[in-house]
Amino acid sequence: MTDPAIAYFTEDASVAAVTARVGERADPRLTRVMGALVTHLHAFIKDVELTQAEWALAVEFLTRTGQMCDGNRQEFILLSDVLGVSMLVDAINNRRPDGATENTVLGPFHVDGVPDLPMGTNISRDGVGESCLFQGRVTDLDGAPVAGARIDVWSDNADGFYDVQQPESQPQPNNRGVFVTGADGRYAFQGIKPVSYPIPDDGPVGQMLGQLGRHPYRPAHMHFIVTAPGHQTVVTHTFVKGDDYLTSDAVFGVKKTLIADYTATPEGPTDWQSTFDFIMTPEGTQ
Amino acid sequence: MTDPAIAYFTEDASVAAVTARVGERADPRLTRVMGALVTHLHAFIKDVELTQAEWALAVEFLTRTGQMCDGNRQEFILLSDVLGVSMLVDAINNRRPDGATENTVLGPFHVDGVPDLPMGTNISRDGVGESCLFQGRVTDLDGAPVAGARIDVWSDNADGFYDVQQPESQPQPNNRGVFVTGADGRYAFQGIKPVSYPIPDDGPVGQMLGQLGRHPYRPAHMHFIVTAPGHQTVVTHTFVKGDDYLTSDAVFGVKKTLIADYTATPEGPTDWQSTFDFIMTPEGTQ
């Protein structure tokens, strides 16, 4: 029996009219999530008193966003990224103690199944770019080395493109590798100093950024996934200190603790050197 | 100069990190709407602590919804409808004084350019269904007749389909017409008693309804658009009193004041008769 107060739609009771309609046999979590979605969505519409023209524009924007997606392009993830949603979901699901290495977004350019390489290997297989030695330690929260940690790394090339974006002109793989720590927890490999680049901005999301007066650039970064038995997986980047876009990353990926020193080493075997330690959090820690 | 507290992303200041990024030259209304969108969207995600699997499901759902759209199908409008969003936007933009005829959703089956017909014409050109006489008056808030009001009407056929959904098997147009009131403000036409029907439920929105334990039916209704110089346009339906789905319309279109008597008239020239008066609101009234 429907409560007569919400049997029919009214502006005031719009949320209750919708949420009351969910059947008794729906999954409790789905009921909770959809109830909250309707609550916040209606609050947004009431807050701004959305016009019918704006509603029509939103429908058209979402439709174009869906139709921009194909096997190589996920425009809804891009939308989630530029609204800070991807970072927020990542943050909520990866809360860690102070001192532990923080997560950031995975991004669309990770590749599974890249072969393990010996420590010290140069992952820049085309040799283009300013060479950089990446090194550091993987430890637990107490500073003890973590052995057997797998460090999966990838970056763009000197032109700002990942290998998978340029299958014709870059060797495959390029600027990618996996390294496994020994008893000392140390890692080292050679690559290039990454460069900043724009996210794809030729679709609806790029148009939206333009209308908001926002640029599409990400600051230069090296991607890392660090996995070790008994520890939470760290999906993160190190960002190049001094990059122009550190405080305006189009996808909000920068956390203060992830900004790394990249030191010029004109006398060394590489142009640059960047040292960064990964501090792992035990599984089950919040 | 970016405020250092929000230069980098944090869970606590996630909204400020995003809204601070809007350029100074953005349109003020766009800035306001997007700021509110980010505020409410982040609040939703924090409220339910959305998991990464749920986020991925949402991305996939929105993508499929966009890709279901074509010239004949608008799945995002359907999504808006079943979440009560379409009705809420309509309500906010069409607030009227007590006693005035209320709006409801337009729906996707209106056709422009249907010819005017003489009062009393039968719009059921295939003659299938239970015949019904629709009649009443168009008046202002004081009860004075409104002359020159255009009444654009349309309904489904006896099988629950609009003519445009069955271009092969129904005459075009069928169950559609436009009538213009004279000095007495009266209208009358013959059609069929409309029947309840399901919204298209073979796409992502239908799957969502299924998982929520909701049915896809709309209660039987006759569509009306009433326009008259100096008055607000009324986009509405009359609903058939006693219909099984009045309190569970899949798109929340039913308002109590729009439920109309449909009276059986076994001795009359039609099987049924439905009288409904349209009370117009002057332009500019809130």
XYZ file of C-alpha atoms in Angstrom:
572
model
C 0.000 0.000 0.000
C 1.580 3.269 -1.111
C 1.681 6.074 1.443
C -0.906 8.555 0.080
C 1.534 11.442 0.671
C 3.929 10.020 -1.922
C 1.579 8.058 -4.178
C 1.708 10.945 -6.658
C 4.622 13.166 -7.611
C 5.157 16.519 -5.908
C 8.176 18.792 -6.038
C 8.550 18.780 -2.254
C 8.401 15.007 -1.823
C 10.160 14.138 -5.083
C 12.851 11.986 -3.454
C 10.422 9.957 -1.357
C 8.165 9.418 -4.368
C 11.057 7.770 -6.219
C 12.803 5.875 -3.420
C 9.526 4.429 -2.089
C 9.142 2.617 -5.383
C 12.021 0.177 -4.952
C 10.785 -3.396 -4.588
C 11.276 -5.417 -1.444
C 13.432 -7.996 -3.150
C 16.058 -5.561 -4.489
C 19.640 -6.014 -3.282
C 20.103 -3.959 -0.073
C 23.322 -2.318 -1.276
C 21.749 -1.391 -4.625
C 18.757 0.053 -2.765
C 21.099 2.088 -0.558
C 23.229 3.393 -3.444
C 20.267 4.252 -5.687
C 18.415 5.892 -2.793
C 21.427 8.114 -2.104
C 21.864 8.838 -5.813
C 18.268 10.028 -6.159
C 18.555 12.073 -2.950
C 21.693 13.915 -4.066
C 20.628 14.222 -7.717
C 17.286 15.815 -6.808
C 19.063 18.088 -4.289
C 21.389 19.264 -7.061
C 18.486 20.029 -9.412
C 16.587 21.909 -6.697
C 19.727 23.762 -5.610
C 20.338 25.285 -9.050
C 16.693 25.193 -10.234
C 17.831 23.501 -13.414
C 16.015 24.849 -16.474
C 14.498 22.618 -19.130
C 17.060 23.893 -21.666
C 19.895 22.944 -19.287
C 18.335 19.532 -18.737
C 18.177 19.006 -22.515
C 21.824 20.067 -22.815
C 22.787 17.561 -20.114
C 20.943 14.753 -21.916
C 22.677 15.656 -25.155
C 26.106 15.889 -23.444
C 25.757 12.492 -21.756
C 24.581 10.925 -25.012
C 27.578 12.270 -26.919
C 29.886 11.135 -24.112
C 28.560 7.568 -24.390
C 28.799 7.614 -28.154
C 32.455 8.791 -28.016
C 33.412 5.541 -26.260
C 34.946 2.638 -28.152
C 37.606 -0.002 -27.540
C 40.338 2.664 -27.368
C 38.522 5.587 -25.764
C 36.526 5.757 -22.517
C 35.023 9.240 -22.388
C 32.969 8.543 -19.225
C 36.163 7.668 -17.314
C 37.621 10.921 -18.626
C 34.511 12.752 -17.370
C 34.887 11.053 -13.989
C 38.566 12.069 -13.964
C 38.062 15.773 -14.703
C 35.271 16.067 -12.095
C 37.565 14.647 -9.384
C 35.327 11.574 -9.081
C 38.010 9.014 -9.987
C 40.393 10.464 -7.392
C 37.658 10.613 -4.747
C 36.658 6.968 -5.247
C 40.339 5.988 -5.135
C 40.883 8.010 -1.949
C 37.862 6.517 -0.155
C 38.934 2.980 -1.012
C 42.625 3.412 -0.181
C 42.864 5.272 3.120
C 46.307 4.685 4.630
C 48.245 5.669 7.749
C 50.441 8.768 7.713
C 53.792 8.018 6.173
C 52.507 5.262 3.908
C 52.774 5.852 0.141
C 49.502 7.221 -1.193
C 47.567 6.036 -4.238
C 46.579 8.042 -7.250
C 44.625 7.205 -10.411
C 45.643 4.210 -12.544
C 45.021 5.956 -15.869
C 44.173 4.214 -19.130
C 47.685 3.249 -20.299
C 48.688 0.360 -18.040
C 49.516 -2.875 -19.902
C 49.290 -6.322 -18.316
C 51.919 -8.991 -18.868
C 55.011 -6.849 -19.422
C 58.032 -9.126 -18.760
C 60.165 -8.891 -15.593
C 63.504 -7.186 -16.183
C 66.826 -7.319 -14.275
C 67.384 -4.407 -11.898
C 69.042 -1.484 -13.657
C 67.605 -2.213 -17.107
C 66.913 0.750 -19.405
C 63.182 0.716 -20.295
C 63.582 3.483 -22.900
C 63.990 1.194 -25.896
C 63.983 4.020 -28.470
C 66.611 6.017 -26.551
C 64.718 9.282 -27.106
C 64.429 11.741 -24.216
C 66.473 12.902 -21.228
C 67.757 9.788 -19.485
C 66.895 9.332 -15.837
C 67.875 6.826 -13.161
C 64.921 5.834 -10.952
C 65.847 4.237 -7.660
C 64.757 3.737 -4.069
C 63.555 1.198 -1.559
C 60.365 -0.654 -0.826
C 59.846 -0.844 2.927
C 57.128 -1.502 5.456
C 55.806 1.191 7.812
C 58.705 0.492 10.207
C 61.333 0.983 7.505
C 62.163 -2.712 7.124
C 62.905 -3.707 3.517
C 60.187 -5.599 1.614
C 61.639 -8.423 -0.479
C 59.765 -9.844 -3.465
C 57.908 -6.596 -4.185
C 56.930 -6.329 -7.854
C 57.333 -2.809 -9.251
C 55.423 -2.293 -12.486
C 56.415 1.025 -14.123
C 55.401 2.961 -17.220
C 55.660 6.493 -18.598
C 55.104 8.502 -21.733
C 57.911 9.146 -24.214
C 59.651 12.465 -24.830
C 56.721 13.599 -27.004
C 54.120 12.889 -24.330
C 52.752 9.648 -25.794
C 52.628 6.146 -24.308
C 53.822 3.279 -26.503
C 50.263 1.934 -26.913
C 49.190 5.287 -28.347
C 51.826 5.037 -31.090
C 51.965 1.390 -32.149
C 53.536 2.361 -35.495
C 56.281 4.710 -34.325
C 57.384 3.397 -30.926
C 58.904 -0.023 -30.130
C 56.455 -2.190 -28.159
C 56.890 -2.128 -25.220
C 58.657 1.195 -24.672
C 59.164 2.971 -21.342
C 57.643 0.005 -19.488
C 59.007 -2.745 -17.253
C 58.536 -4.875 -14.146
C 61.224 -5.208 -11.456
C 61.233 -7.469 -8.379
C 63.063 -6.473 -5.185
C 65.591 -8.690 -3.437
C 66.310 -8.944 0.295
C 67.393 -5.304 0.546
C 64.101 -4.010 -0.882
C 65.989 -1.849 -3.363
C 64.950 -1.067 -6.926
C 66.689 0.759 -9.751
C 66.004 1.156 -13.443
C 66.779 3.594 -16.198
C 64.127 5.445 -18.177
C 63.496 8.975 -19.356
C 62.392 12.009 -17.418
C 58.653 12.032 -18.219
C 56.971 15.067 -19.772
C 53.570 16.703 -19.273
C 50.847 15.975 -21.840
C 47.168 16.747 -22.509
C 44.397 14.233 -21.893
C 42.332 13.563 -25.050
C 40.393 16.805 -25.480
C 38.751 16.400 -28.887
C 35.469 15.083 -27.425
C 32.622 16.310 -25.176
C 34.840 16.329 -22.065
C 37.431 18.507 -23.815
C 34.660 20.889 -24.879
C 33.449 21.062 -21.287
C 36.958 21.852 -20.030
C 37.195 24.608 -22.633
C 33.913 26.152 -21.503
C 35.081 26.008 -17.888
C 38.350 27.755 -18.788
C 40.347 24.671 -17.734
C 43.374 23.309 -19.621
C 43.662 19.564 -20.401
C 47.268 18.991 -19.181
C 48.650 16.479 -16.731
C 51.973 17.257 -15.031
C 54.879 14.933 -15.930
C 54.788 11.672 -13.959
C 56.131 8.127 -13.802
C 53.522 5.426 -13.095
C 54.096 2.722 -10.495
C 52.128 -0.263 -9.284
C 53.855 -1.857 -6.314
C 52.565 -5.230 -5.106
C 53.986 -7.293 -2.266
C 52.510 -10.252 -0.355
C 50.766 -9.172 2.854
C 50.676 -5.523 1.804
C 48.110 -3.286 0.142
C 48.801 -2.734 -3.539
C 50.031 0.791 -4.250
C 48.798 2.285 -7.543
C 50.502 5.627 -7.875
C 52.739 8.044 -9.775
C 55.757 10.123 -8.858
C 55.423 13.670 -10.171
C 58.347 15.772 -11.383
C 58.981 18.549 -8.875
C 58.817 21.950 -10.565
C 56.404 20.890 -13.326
C 54.150 23.752 -14.489
C 50.956 21.737 -14.006
C 51.487 20.316 -10.500
C 48.717 22.462 -8.997
C 46.386 22.184 -11.962
C 46.461 18.517 -13.046
C 43.407 18.103 -15.308
C 42.478 14.900 -13.427
C 43.448 16.048 -9.876
C 45.941 13.191 -9.547
C 48.658 15.087 -7.655
C 49.107 14.487 -3.946
C 51.761 16.476 -2.137
C 53.598 13.352 -0.941
C 53.955 12.057 -4.501
C 56.034 14.984 -5.786
C 59.552 13.626 -6.242
C 62.937 15.262 -6.633
C 64.360 14.850 -10.116
C 67.995 15.904 -9.808
C 70.129 16.878 -12.794
C 73.291 14.722 -12.815
C 75.409 16.193 -15.615
C 78.463 14.192 -14.542
C 76.562 10.900 -14.173
C 75.727 8.129 -16.572
C 72.161 9.576 -16.878
C 70.962 13.169 -17.319
C 68.691 12.949 -14.273
C 68.195 10.917 -11.164
C 65.061 10.459 -9.045
C 64.989 8.668 -5.716
C 61.643 7.658 -4.216
C 60.882 5.132 -1.478
C 57.633 3.180 -1.409
C 56.267 2.645 2.088
C 53.851 -0.269 2.066
C 50.778 -0.642 4.296
C 49.849 -4.065 5.705
C 46.683 -5.593 4.301
C 43.634 -4.924 6.445
C 44.929 -1.564 7.749
C 42.559 1.393 7.408
C 47.806 31.631 -7.125
C 46.242 28.398 -5.922
C 45.317 28.192 -2.247
C 47.900 25.716 -0.850
C 45.154 23.896 1.076
C 43.513 22.845 -2.190
C 46.473 22.852 -4.596
C 46.621 19.059 -4.246
C 43.794 16.565 -3.965
C 42.601 15.372 -0.570
C 39.488 13.392 0.316
C 38.291 16.044 2.771
C 38.688 19.012 0.412
C 37.765 17.151 -2.770
C 34.999 19.567 -3.773
C 37.091 22.699 -3.271
C 39.995 21.163 -5.202
C 37.731 20.747 -8.239
C 35.596 23.893 -8.061
C 38.624 26.151 -7.476
C 39.899 25.136 -10.889
C 37.229 26.897 -12.945
C 38.663 29.780 -14.956
C 37.671 33.355 -14.357
C 36.202 33.773 -17.810
C 33.729 30.890 -17.542
C 30.021 31.710 -17.844
C 28.670 32.500 -14.334
C 25.662 30.201 -14.691
C 27.840 27.326 -15.941
C 30.204 27.899 -13.014
C 27.267 27.803 -10.610
C 25.701 24.666 -12.095
C 28.983 22.751 -12.354
C 29.998 23.794 -8.841
C 26.719 22.461 -7.462
C 27.031 19.294 -9.558
C 30.495 18.547 -8.157
C 29.322 19.345 -4.614
C 26.355 16.976 -4.755
C 28.150 14.273 -6.763
C 31.058 14.113 -4.302
C 28.580 14.138 -1.384
C 26.808 11.131 -2.926
C 30.077 9.205 -3.338
C 31.154 9.972 0.236
C 27.693 9.159 1.578
C 27.708 5.597 0.203
C 31.521 5.173 0.139
C 31.260 3.999 -3.435
C 33.572 1.046 -4.157
C 35.817 0.883 -7.189
C 33.762 -2.030 -8.547
C 30.582 0.042 -8.229
C 32.289 2.986 -9.944
C 33.313 0.692 -12.824
C 29.730 -0.594 -13.056
C 28.433 2.991 -13.229
C 30.872 3.862 -16.030
C 29.810 0.771 -17.945
C 26.090 1.500 -17.380
C 26.369 5.116 -18.562
C 28.367 4.031 -21.602
C 25.740 1.452 -22.601
C 22.993 4.025 -22.014
C 24.683 6.448 -24.423
C 25.250 3.752 -26.986
C 21.572 2.670 -26.857
C 20.555 6.113 -28.169
C 19.734 6.678 -31.832
C 17.249 8.718 -33.852
C 14.314 6.723 -32.437
C 15.475 5.964 -28.909
C 16.689 8.321 -26.169
C 17.811 6.091 -23.294
C 19.181 9.014 -21.210
C 15.742 10.676 -21.224
C 14.325 7.325 -20.153
C 16.892 7.220 -17.323
C 15.950 10.762 -16.328
C 12.285 9.731 -16.391
C 12.604 6.659 -14.166
C 14.699 8.550 -11.592
C 12.027 11.253 -11.271
C 14.407 13.827 -12.751
C 12.243 14.743 -15.751
C 9.230 15.334 -13.500
C 11.300 17.343 -11.016
C 12.700 19.652 -13.710
C 9.194 20.074 -15.128
C 7.780 20.865 -11.674
C 10.467 23.446 -10.861
C 9.937 25.235 -14.160
C 6.131 25.179 -14.107
C 5.017 26.170 -10.618
C 1.382 27.337 -10.776
C -1.258 28.681 -8.417
C -3.665 26.274 -6.718
C -6.520 25.414 -9.022
C -4.508 25.841 -12.230
C -4.020 22.764 -14.383
C -0.665 21.152 -13.601
C 1.969 20.013 -16.056
C 3.387 16.554 -16.455
C 6.067 15.082 -18.757
C 5.823 15.577 -22.511
C 6.992 12.070 -23.385
C 8.684 11.079 -26.641
C 5.623 10.590 -28.861
C 4.424 14.115 -29.623
C 4.335 14.995 -33.341
C 4.528 18.560 -34.652
C 2.344 19.783 -37.489
C -0.723 17.614 -37.011
C -3.602 19.388 -38.828
C -6.391 21.252 -36.995
C -9.670 19.346 -36.925
C -13.291 20.486 -36.466
C -14.633 20.074 -32.925
C -16.125 16.623 -32.416
C -13.908 14.827 -34.935
C -13.004 11.192 -34.235
C -9.194 10.924 -34.033
C -9.268 7.118 -33.917
C -8.795 6.547 -37.626
C -8.491 2.755 -37.359
C -11.655 2.484 -35.230
C -10.006 -0.046 -32.894
C -10.553 0.311 -29.137
C -13.298 1.417 -26.770
C -14.643 4.704 -28.079
C -14.562 7.705 -25.765
C -15.865 11.272 -25.941
C -13.392 13.787 -24.518
C -14.838 17.161 -23.628
C -14.552 20.148 -21.335
C -13.699 23.819 -21.178
C -10.582 25.919 -21.296
C -10.867 28.752 -18.792
C -8.715 31.249 -16.960
C -8.221 31.158 -13.193
C -11.480 33.067 -12.707
C -13.493 30.568 -14.752
C -13.871 32.816 -17.815
C -13.710 30.890 -21.110
C -10.493 31.133 -23.125
C -11.171 31.484 -26.840
C -8.575 30.545 -29.442
C -6.902 27.938 -27.220
C -5.159 25.227 -29.279
C -5.594 21.755 -27.821
C -3.088 19.275 -29.221
C -3.987 15.713 -28.196
C -2.506 12.258 -28.689
C -2.794 8.787 -27.178
C -1.746 5.202 -27.723
C -4.001 2.743 -29.556
C -5.859 -0.173 -28.009
C -2.655 -2.258 -28.025
C -0.630 0.379 -26.152
C 1.318 1.751 -29.151
C 1.444 5.271 -30.600
C 1.041 5.603 -34.355
C 4.701 6.580 -34.815
C 5.741 3.315 -33.162
C 3.799 1.315 -35.759
C 4.224 3.105 -39.089
C 3.338 -0.092 -40.983
C 0.195 -1.153 -39.143
C -1.485 2.080 -38.032
C -2.818 4.900 -40.231
C -0.665 8.043 -39.932
C -1.721 10.030 -38.007
C -3.880 7.913 -35.659
C -5.266 8.990 -32.283
C -3.912 12.509 -32.789
C -5.456 15.904 -33.527
C -5.493 19.633 -32.839
C -8.650 21.522 -31.848
C -9.144 25.268 -31.387
C -11.710 26.654 -28.946
C -14.329 29.226 -29.872
C -15.820 31.970 -27.712
C -17.281 29.479 -25.212
C -13.861 27.886 -24.535
C -15.367 24.428 -25.073
C -13.661 21.467 -26.690
C -14.890 18.034 -27.700
C -13.464 15.201 -29.739
C -13.836 11.478 -30.026
C -10.984 9.027 -29.479
C -10.451 5.783 -27.630
C -10.101 5.113 -23.942
C -6.295 4.883 -23.663
C -4.604 1.814 -22.195
C -1.565 1.326 -19.952
C 1.707 0.283 -21.612
C 5.348 -0.394 -20.708
C 8.145 2.068 -21.466
C 10.893 0.497 -23.629
C 12.579 -1.904 -21.205
C 14.961 -3.871 -23.430
C 17.948 -1.598 -22.655
C 20.113 -0.602 -19.663
C 17.271 1.363 -18.039
C 14.951 -1.641 -18.240
C 17.652 -3.814 -16.677
C 18.026 -1.284 -13.863
C 14.271 -1.266 -13.237
C 14.369 -5.068 -13.087
C 17.167 -5.054 -10.520
C 15.253 -2.506 -8.446
C 12.121 -4.668 -8.537
C 10.224 -1.965 -10.430
C 7.812 -2.588 -13.324
C 8.041 -0.538 -16.544
C 4.326 0.379 -16.901
C 2.675 3.742 -17.321
C -0.992 4.106 -16.361
C -3.397 4.820 -19.245
C -3.443 8.506 -20.199
C -4.456 10.997 -22.887
C -1.816 13.619 -23.752
C -2.700 17.298 -24.041
C -0.771 20.432 -24.903
C -2.952 23.505 -24.412
C -1.638 26.826 -25.696
C -3.429 30.166 -25.558
C -2.157 33.721 -26.050
C -1.275 35.386 -22.734
C -1.297 32.088 -20.840
C 1.368 29.570 -19.816
C 1.436 26.526 -22.058
C 0.062 23.449 -20.317
C 1.833 20.185 -21.217
C -0.056 17.458 -19.437
C -2.041 14.203 -19.481
C -5.347 13.119 -18.068
C -5.058 9.734 -16.374
C -7.814 7.129 -16.341
C -9.236 6.885 -12.829
C -9.014 3.323 -11.523
C -5.986 2.330 -13.599
C -3.811 -0.293 -11.863
C -0.634 1.755 -12.268
C -1.785 5.193 -11.039
C 0.380 5.018 -7.909
C 3.335 3.319 -9.593
C 3.826 5.110 -12.931
C 7.332 4.107 -14.081
C 8.115 7.774 -14.875
C 6.293 9.367 -11.882
C 4.045 11.372 -14.231
C 0.836 11.138 -12.200
C -0.371 14.136 -10.218
C -3.513 13.770 -8.185
C -5.269 16.645 -9.981
C -4.734 14.990 -13.370
C -6.726 11.831 -12.627
C -9.916 12.141 -14.667
C -13.267 10.409 -14.518
C -13.877 8.121 -17.455
C -17.547 7.241 -17.302
C -19.069 4.255 -19.084
C -21.930 5.445 -21.316
C -23.508 2.244 -22.644
C -26.534 4.100 -23.990
C -24.484 6.838 -25.649
C -22.864 7.180 -29.035
C -19.475 6.284 -27.431
C -18.538 3.571 -24.922
C -16.993 6.096 -22.534
C -16.985 9.786 -21.786
C -14.371 11.885 -20.005
C -14.854 15.511 -19.014
C -11.843 17.580 -17.988
C -11.483 21.355 -17.764
C -8.150 23.081 -18.387
C -7.538 26.051 -16.099
C -4.903 28.312 -17.656
C -2.392 30.430 -15.756
C -1.470 33.921 -17.016
C 2.062 34.277 -18.345
C 4.482 35.611 -15.765
C 2.624 34.063 -12.800
C 4.733 31.944 -10.422
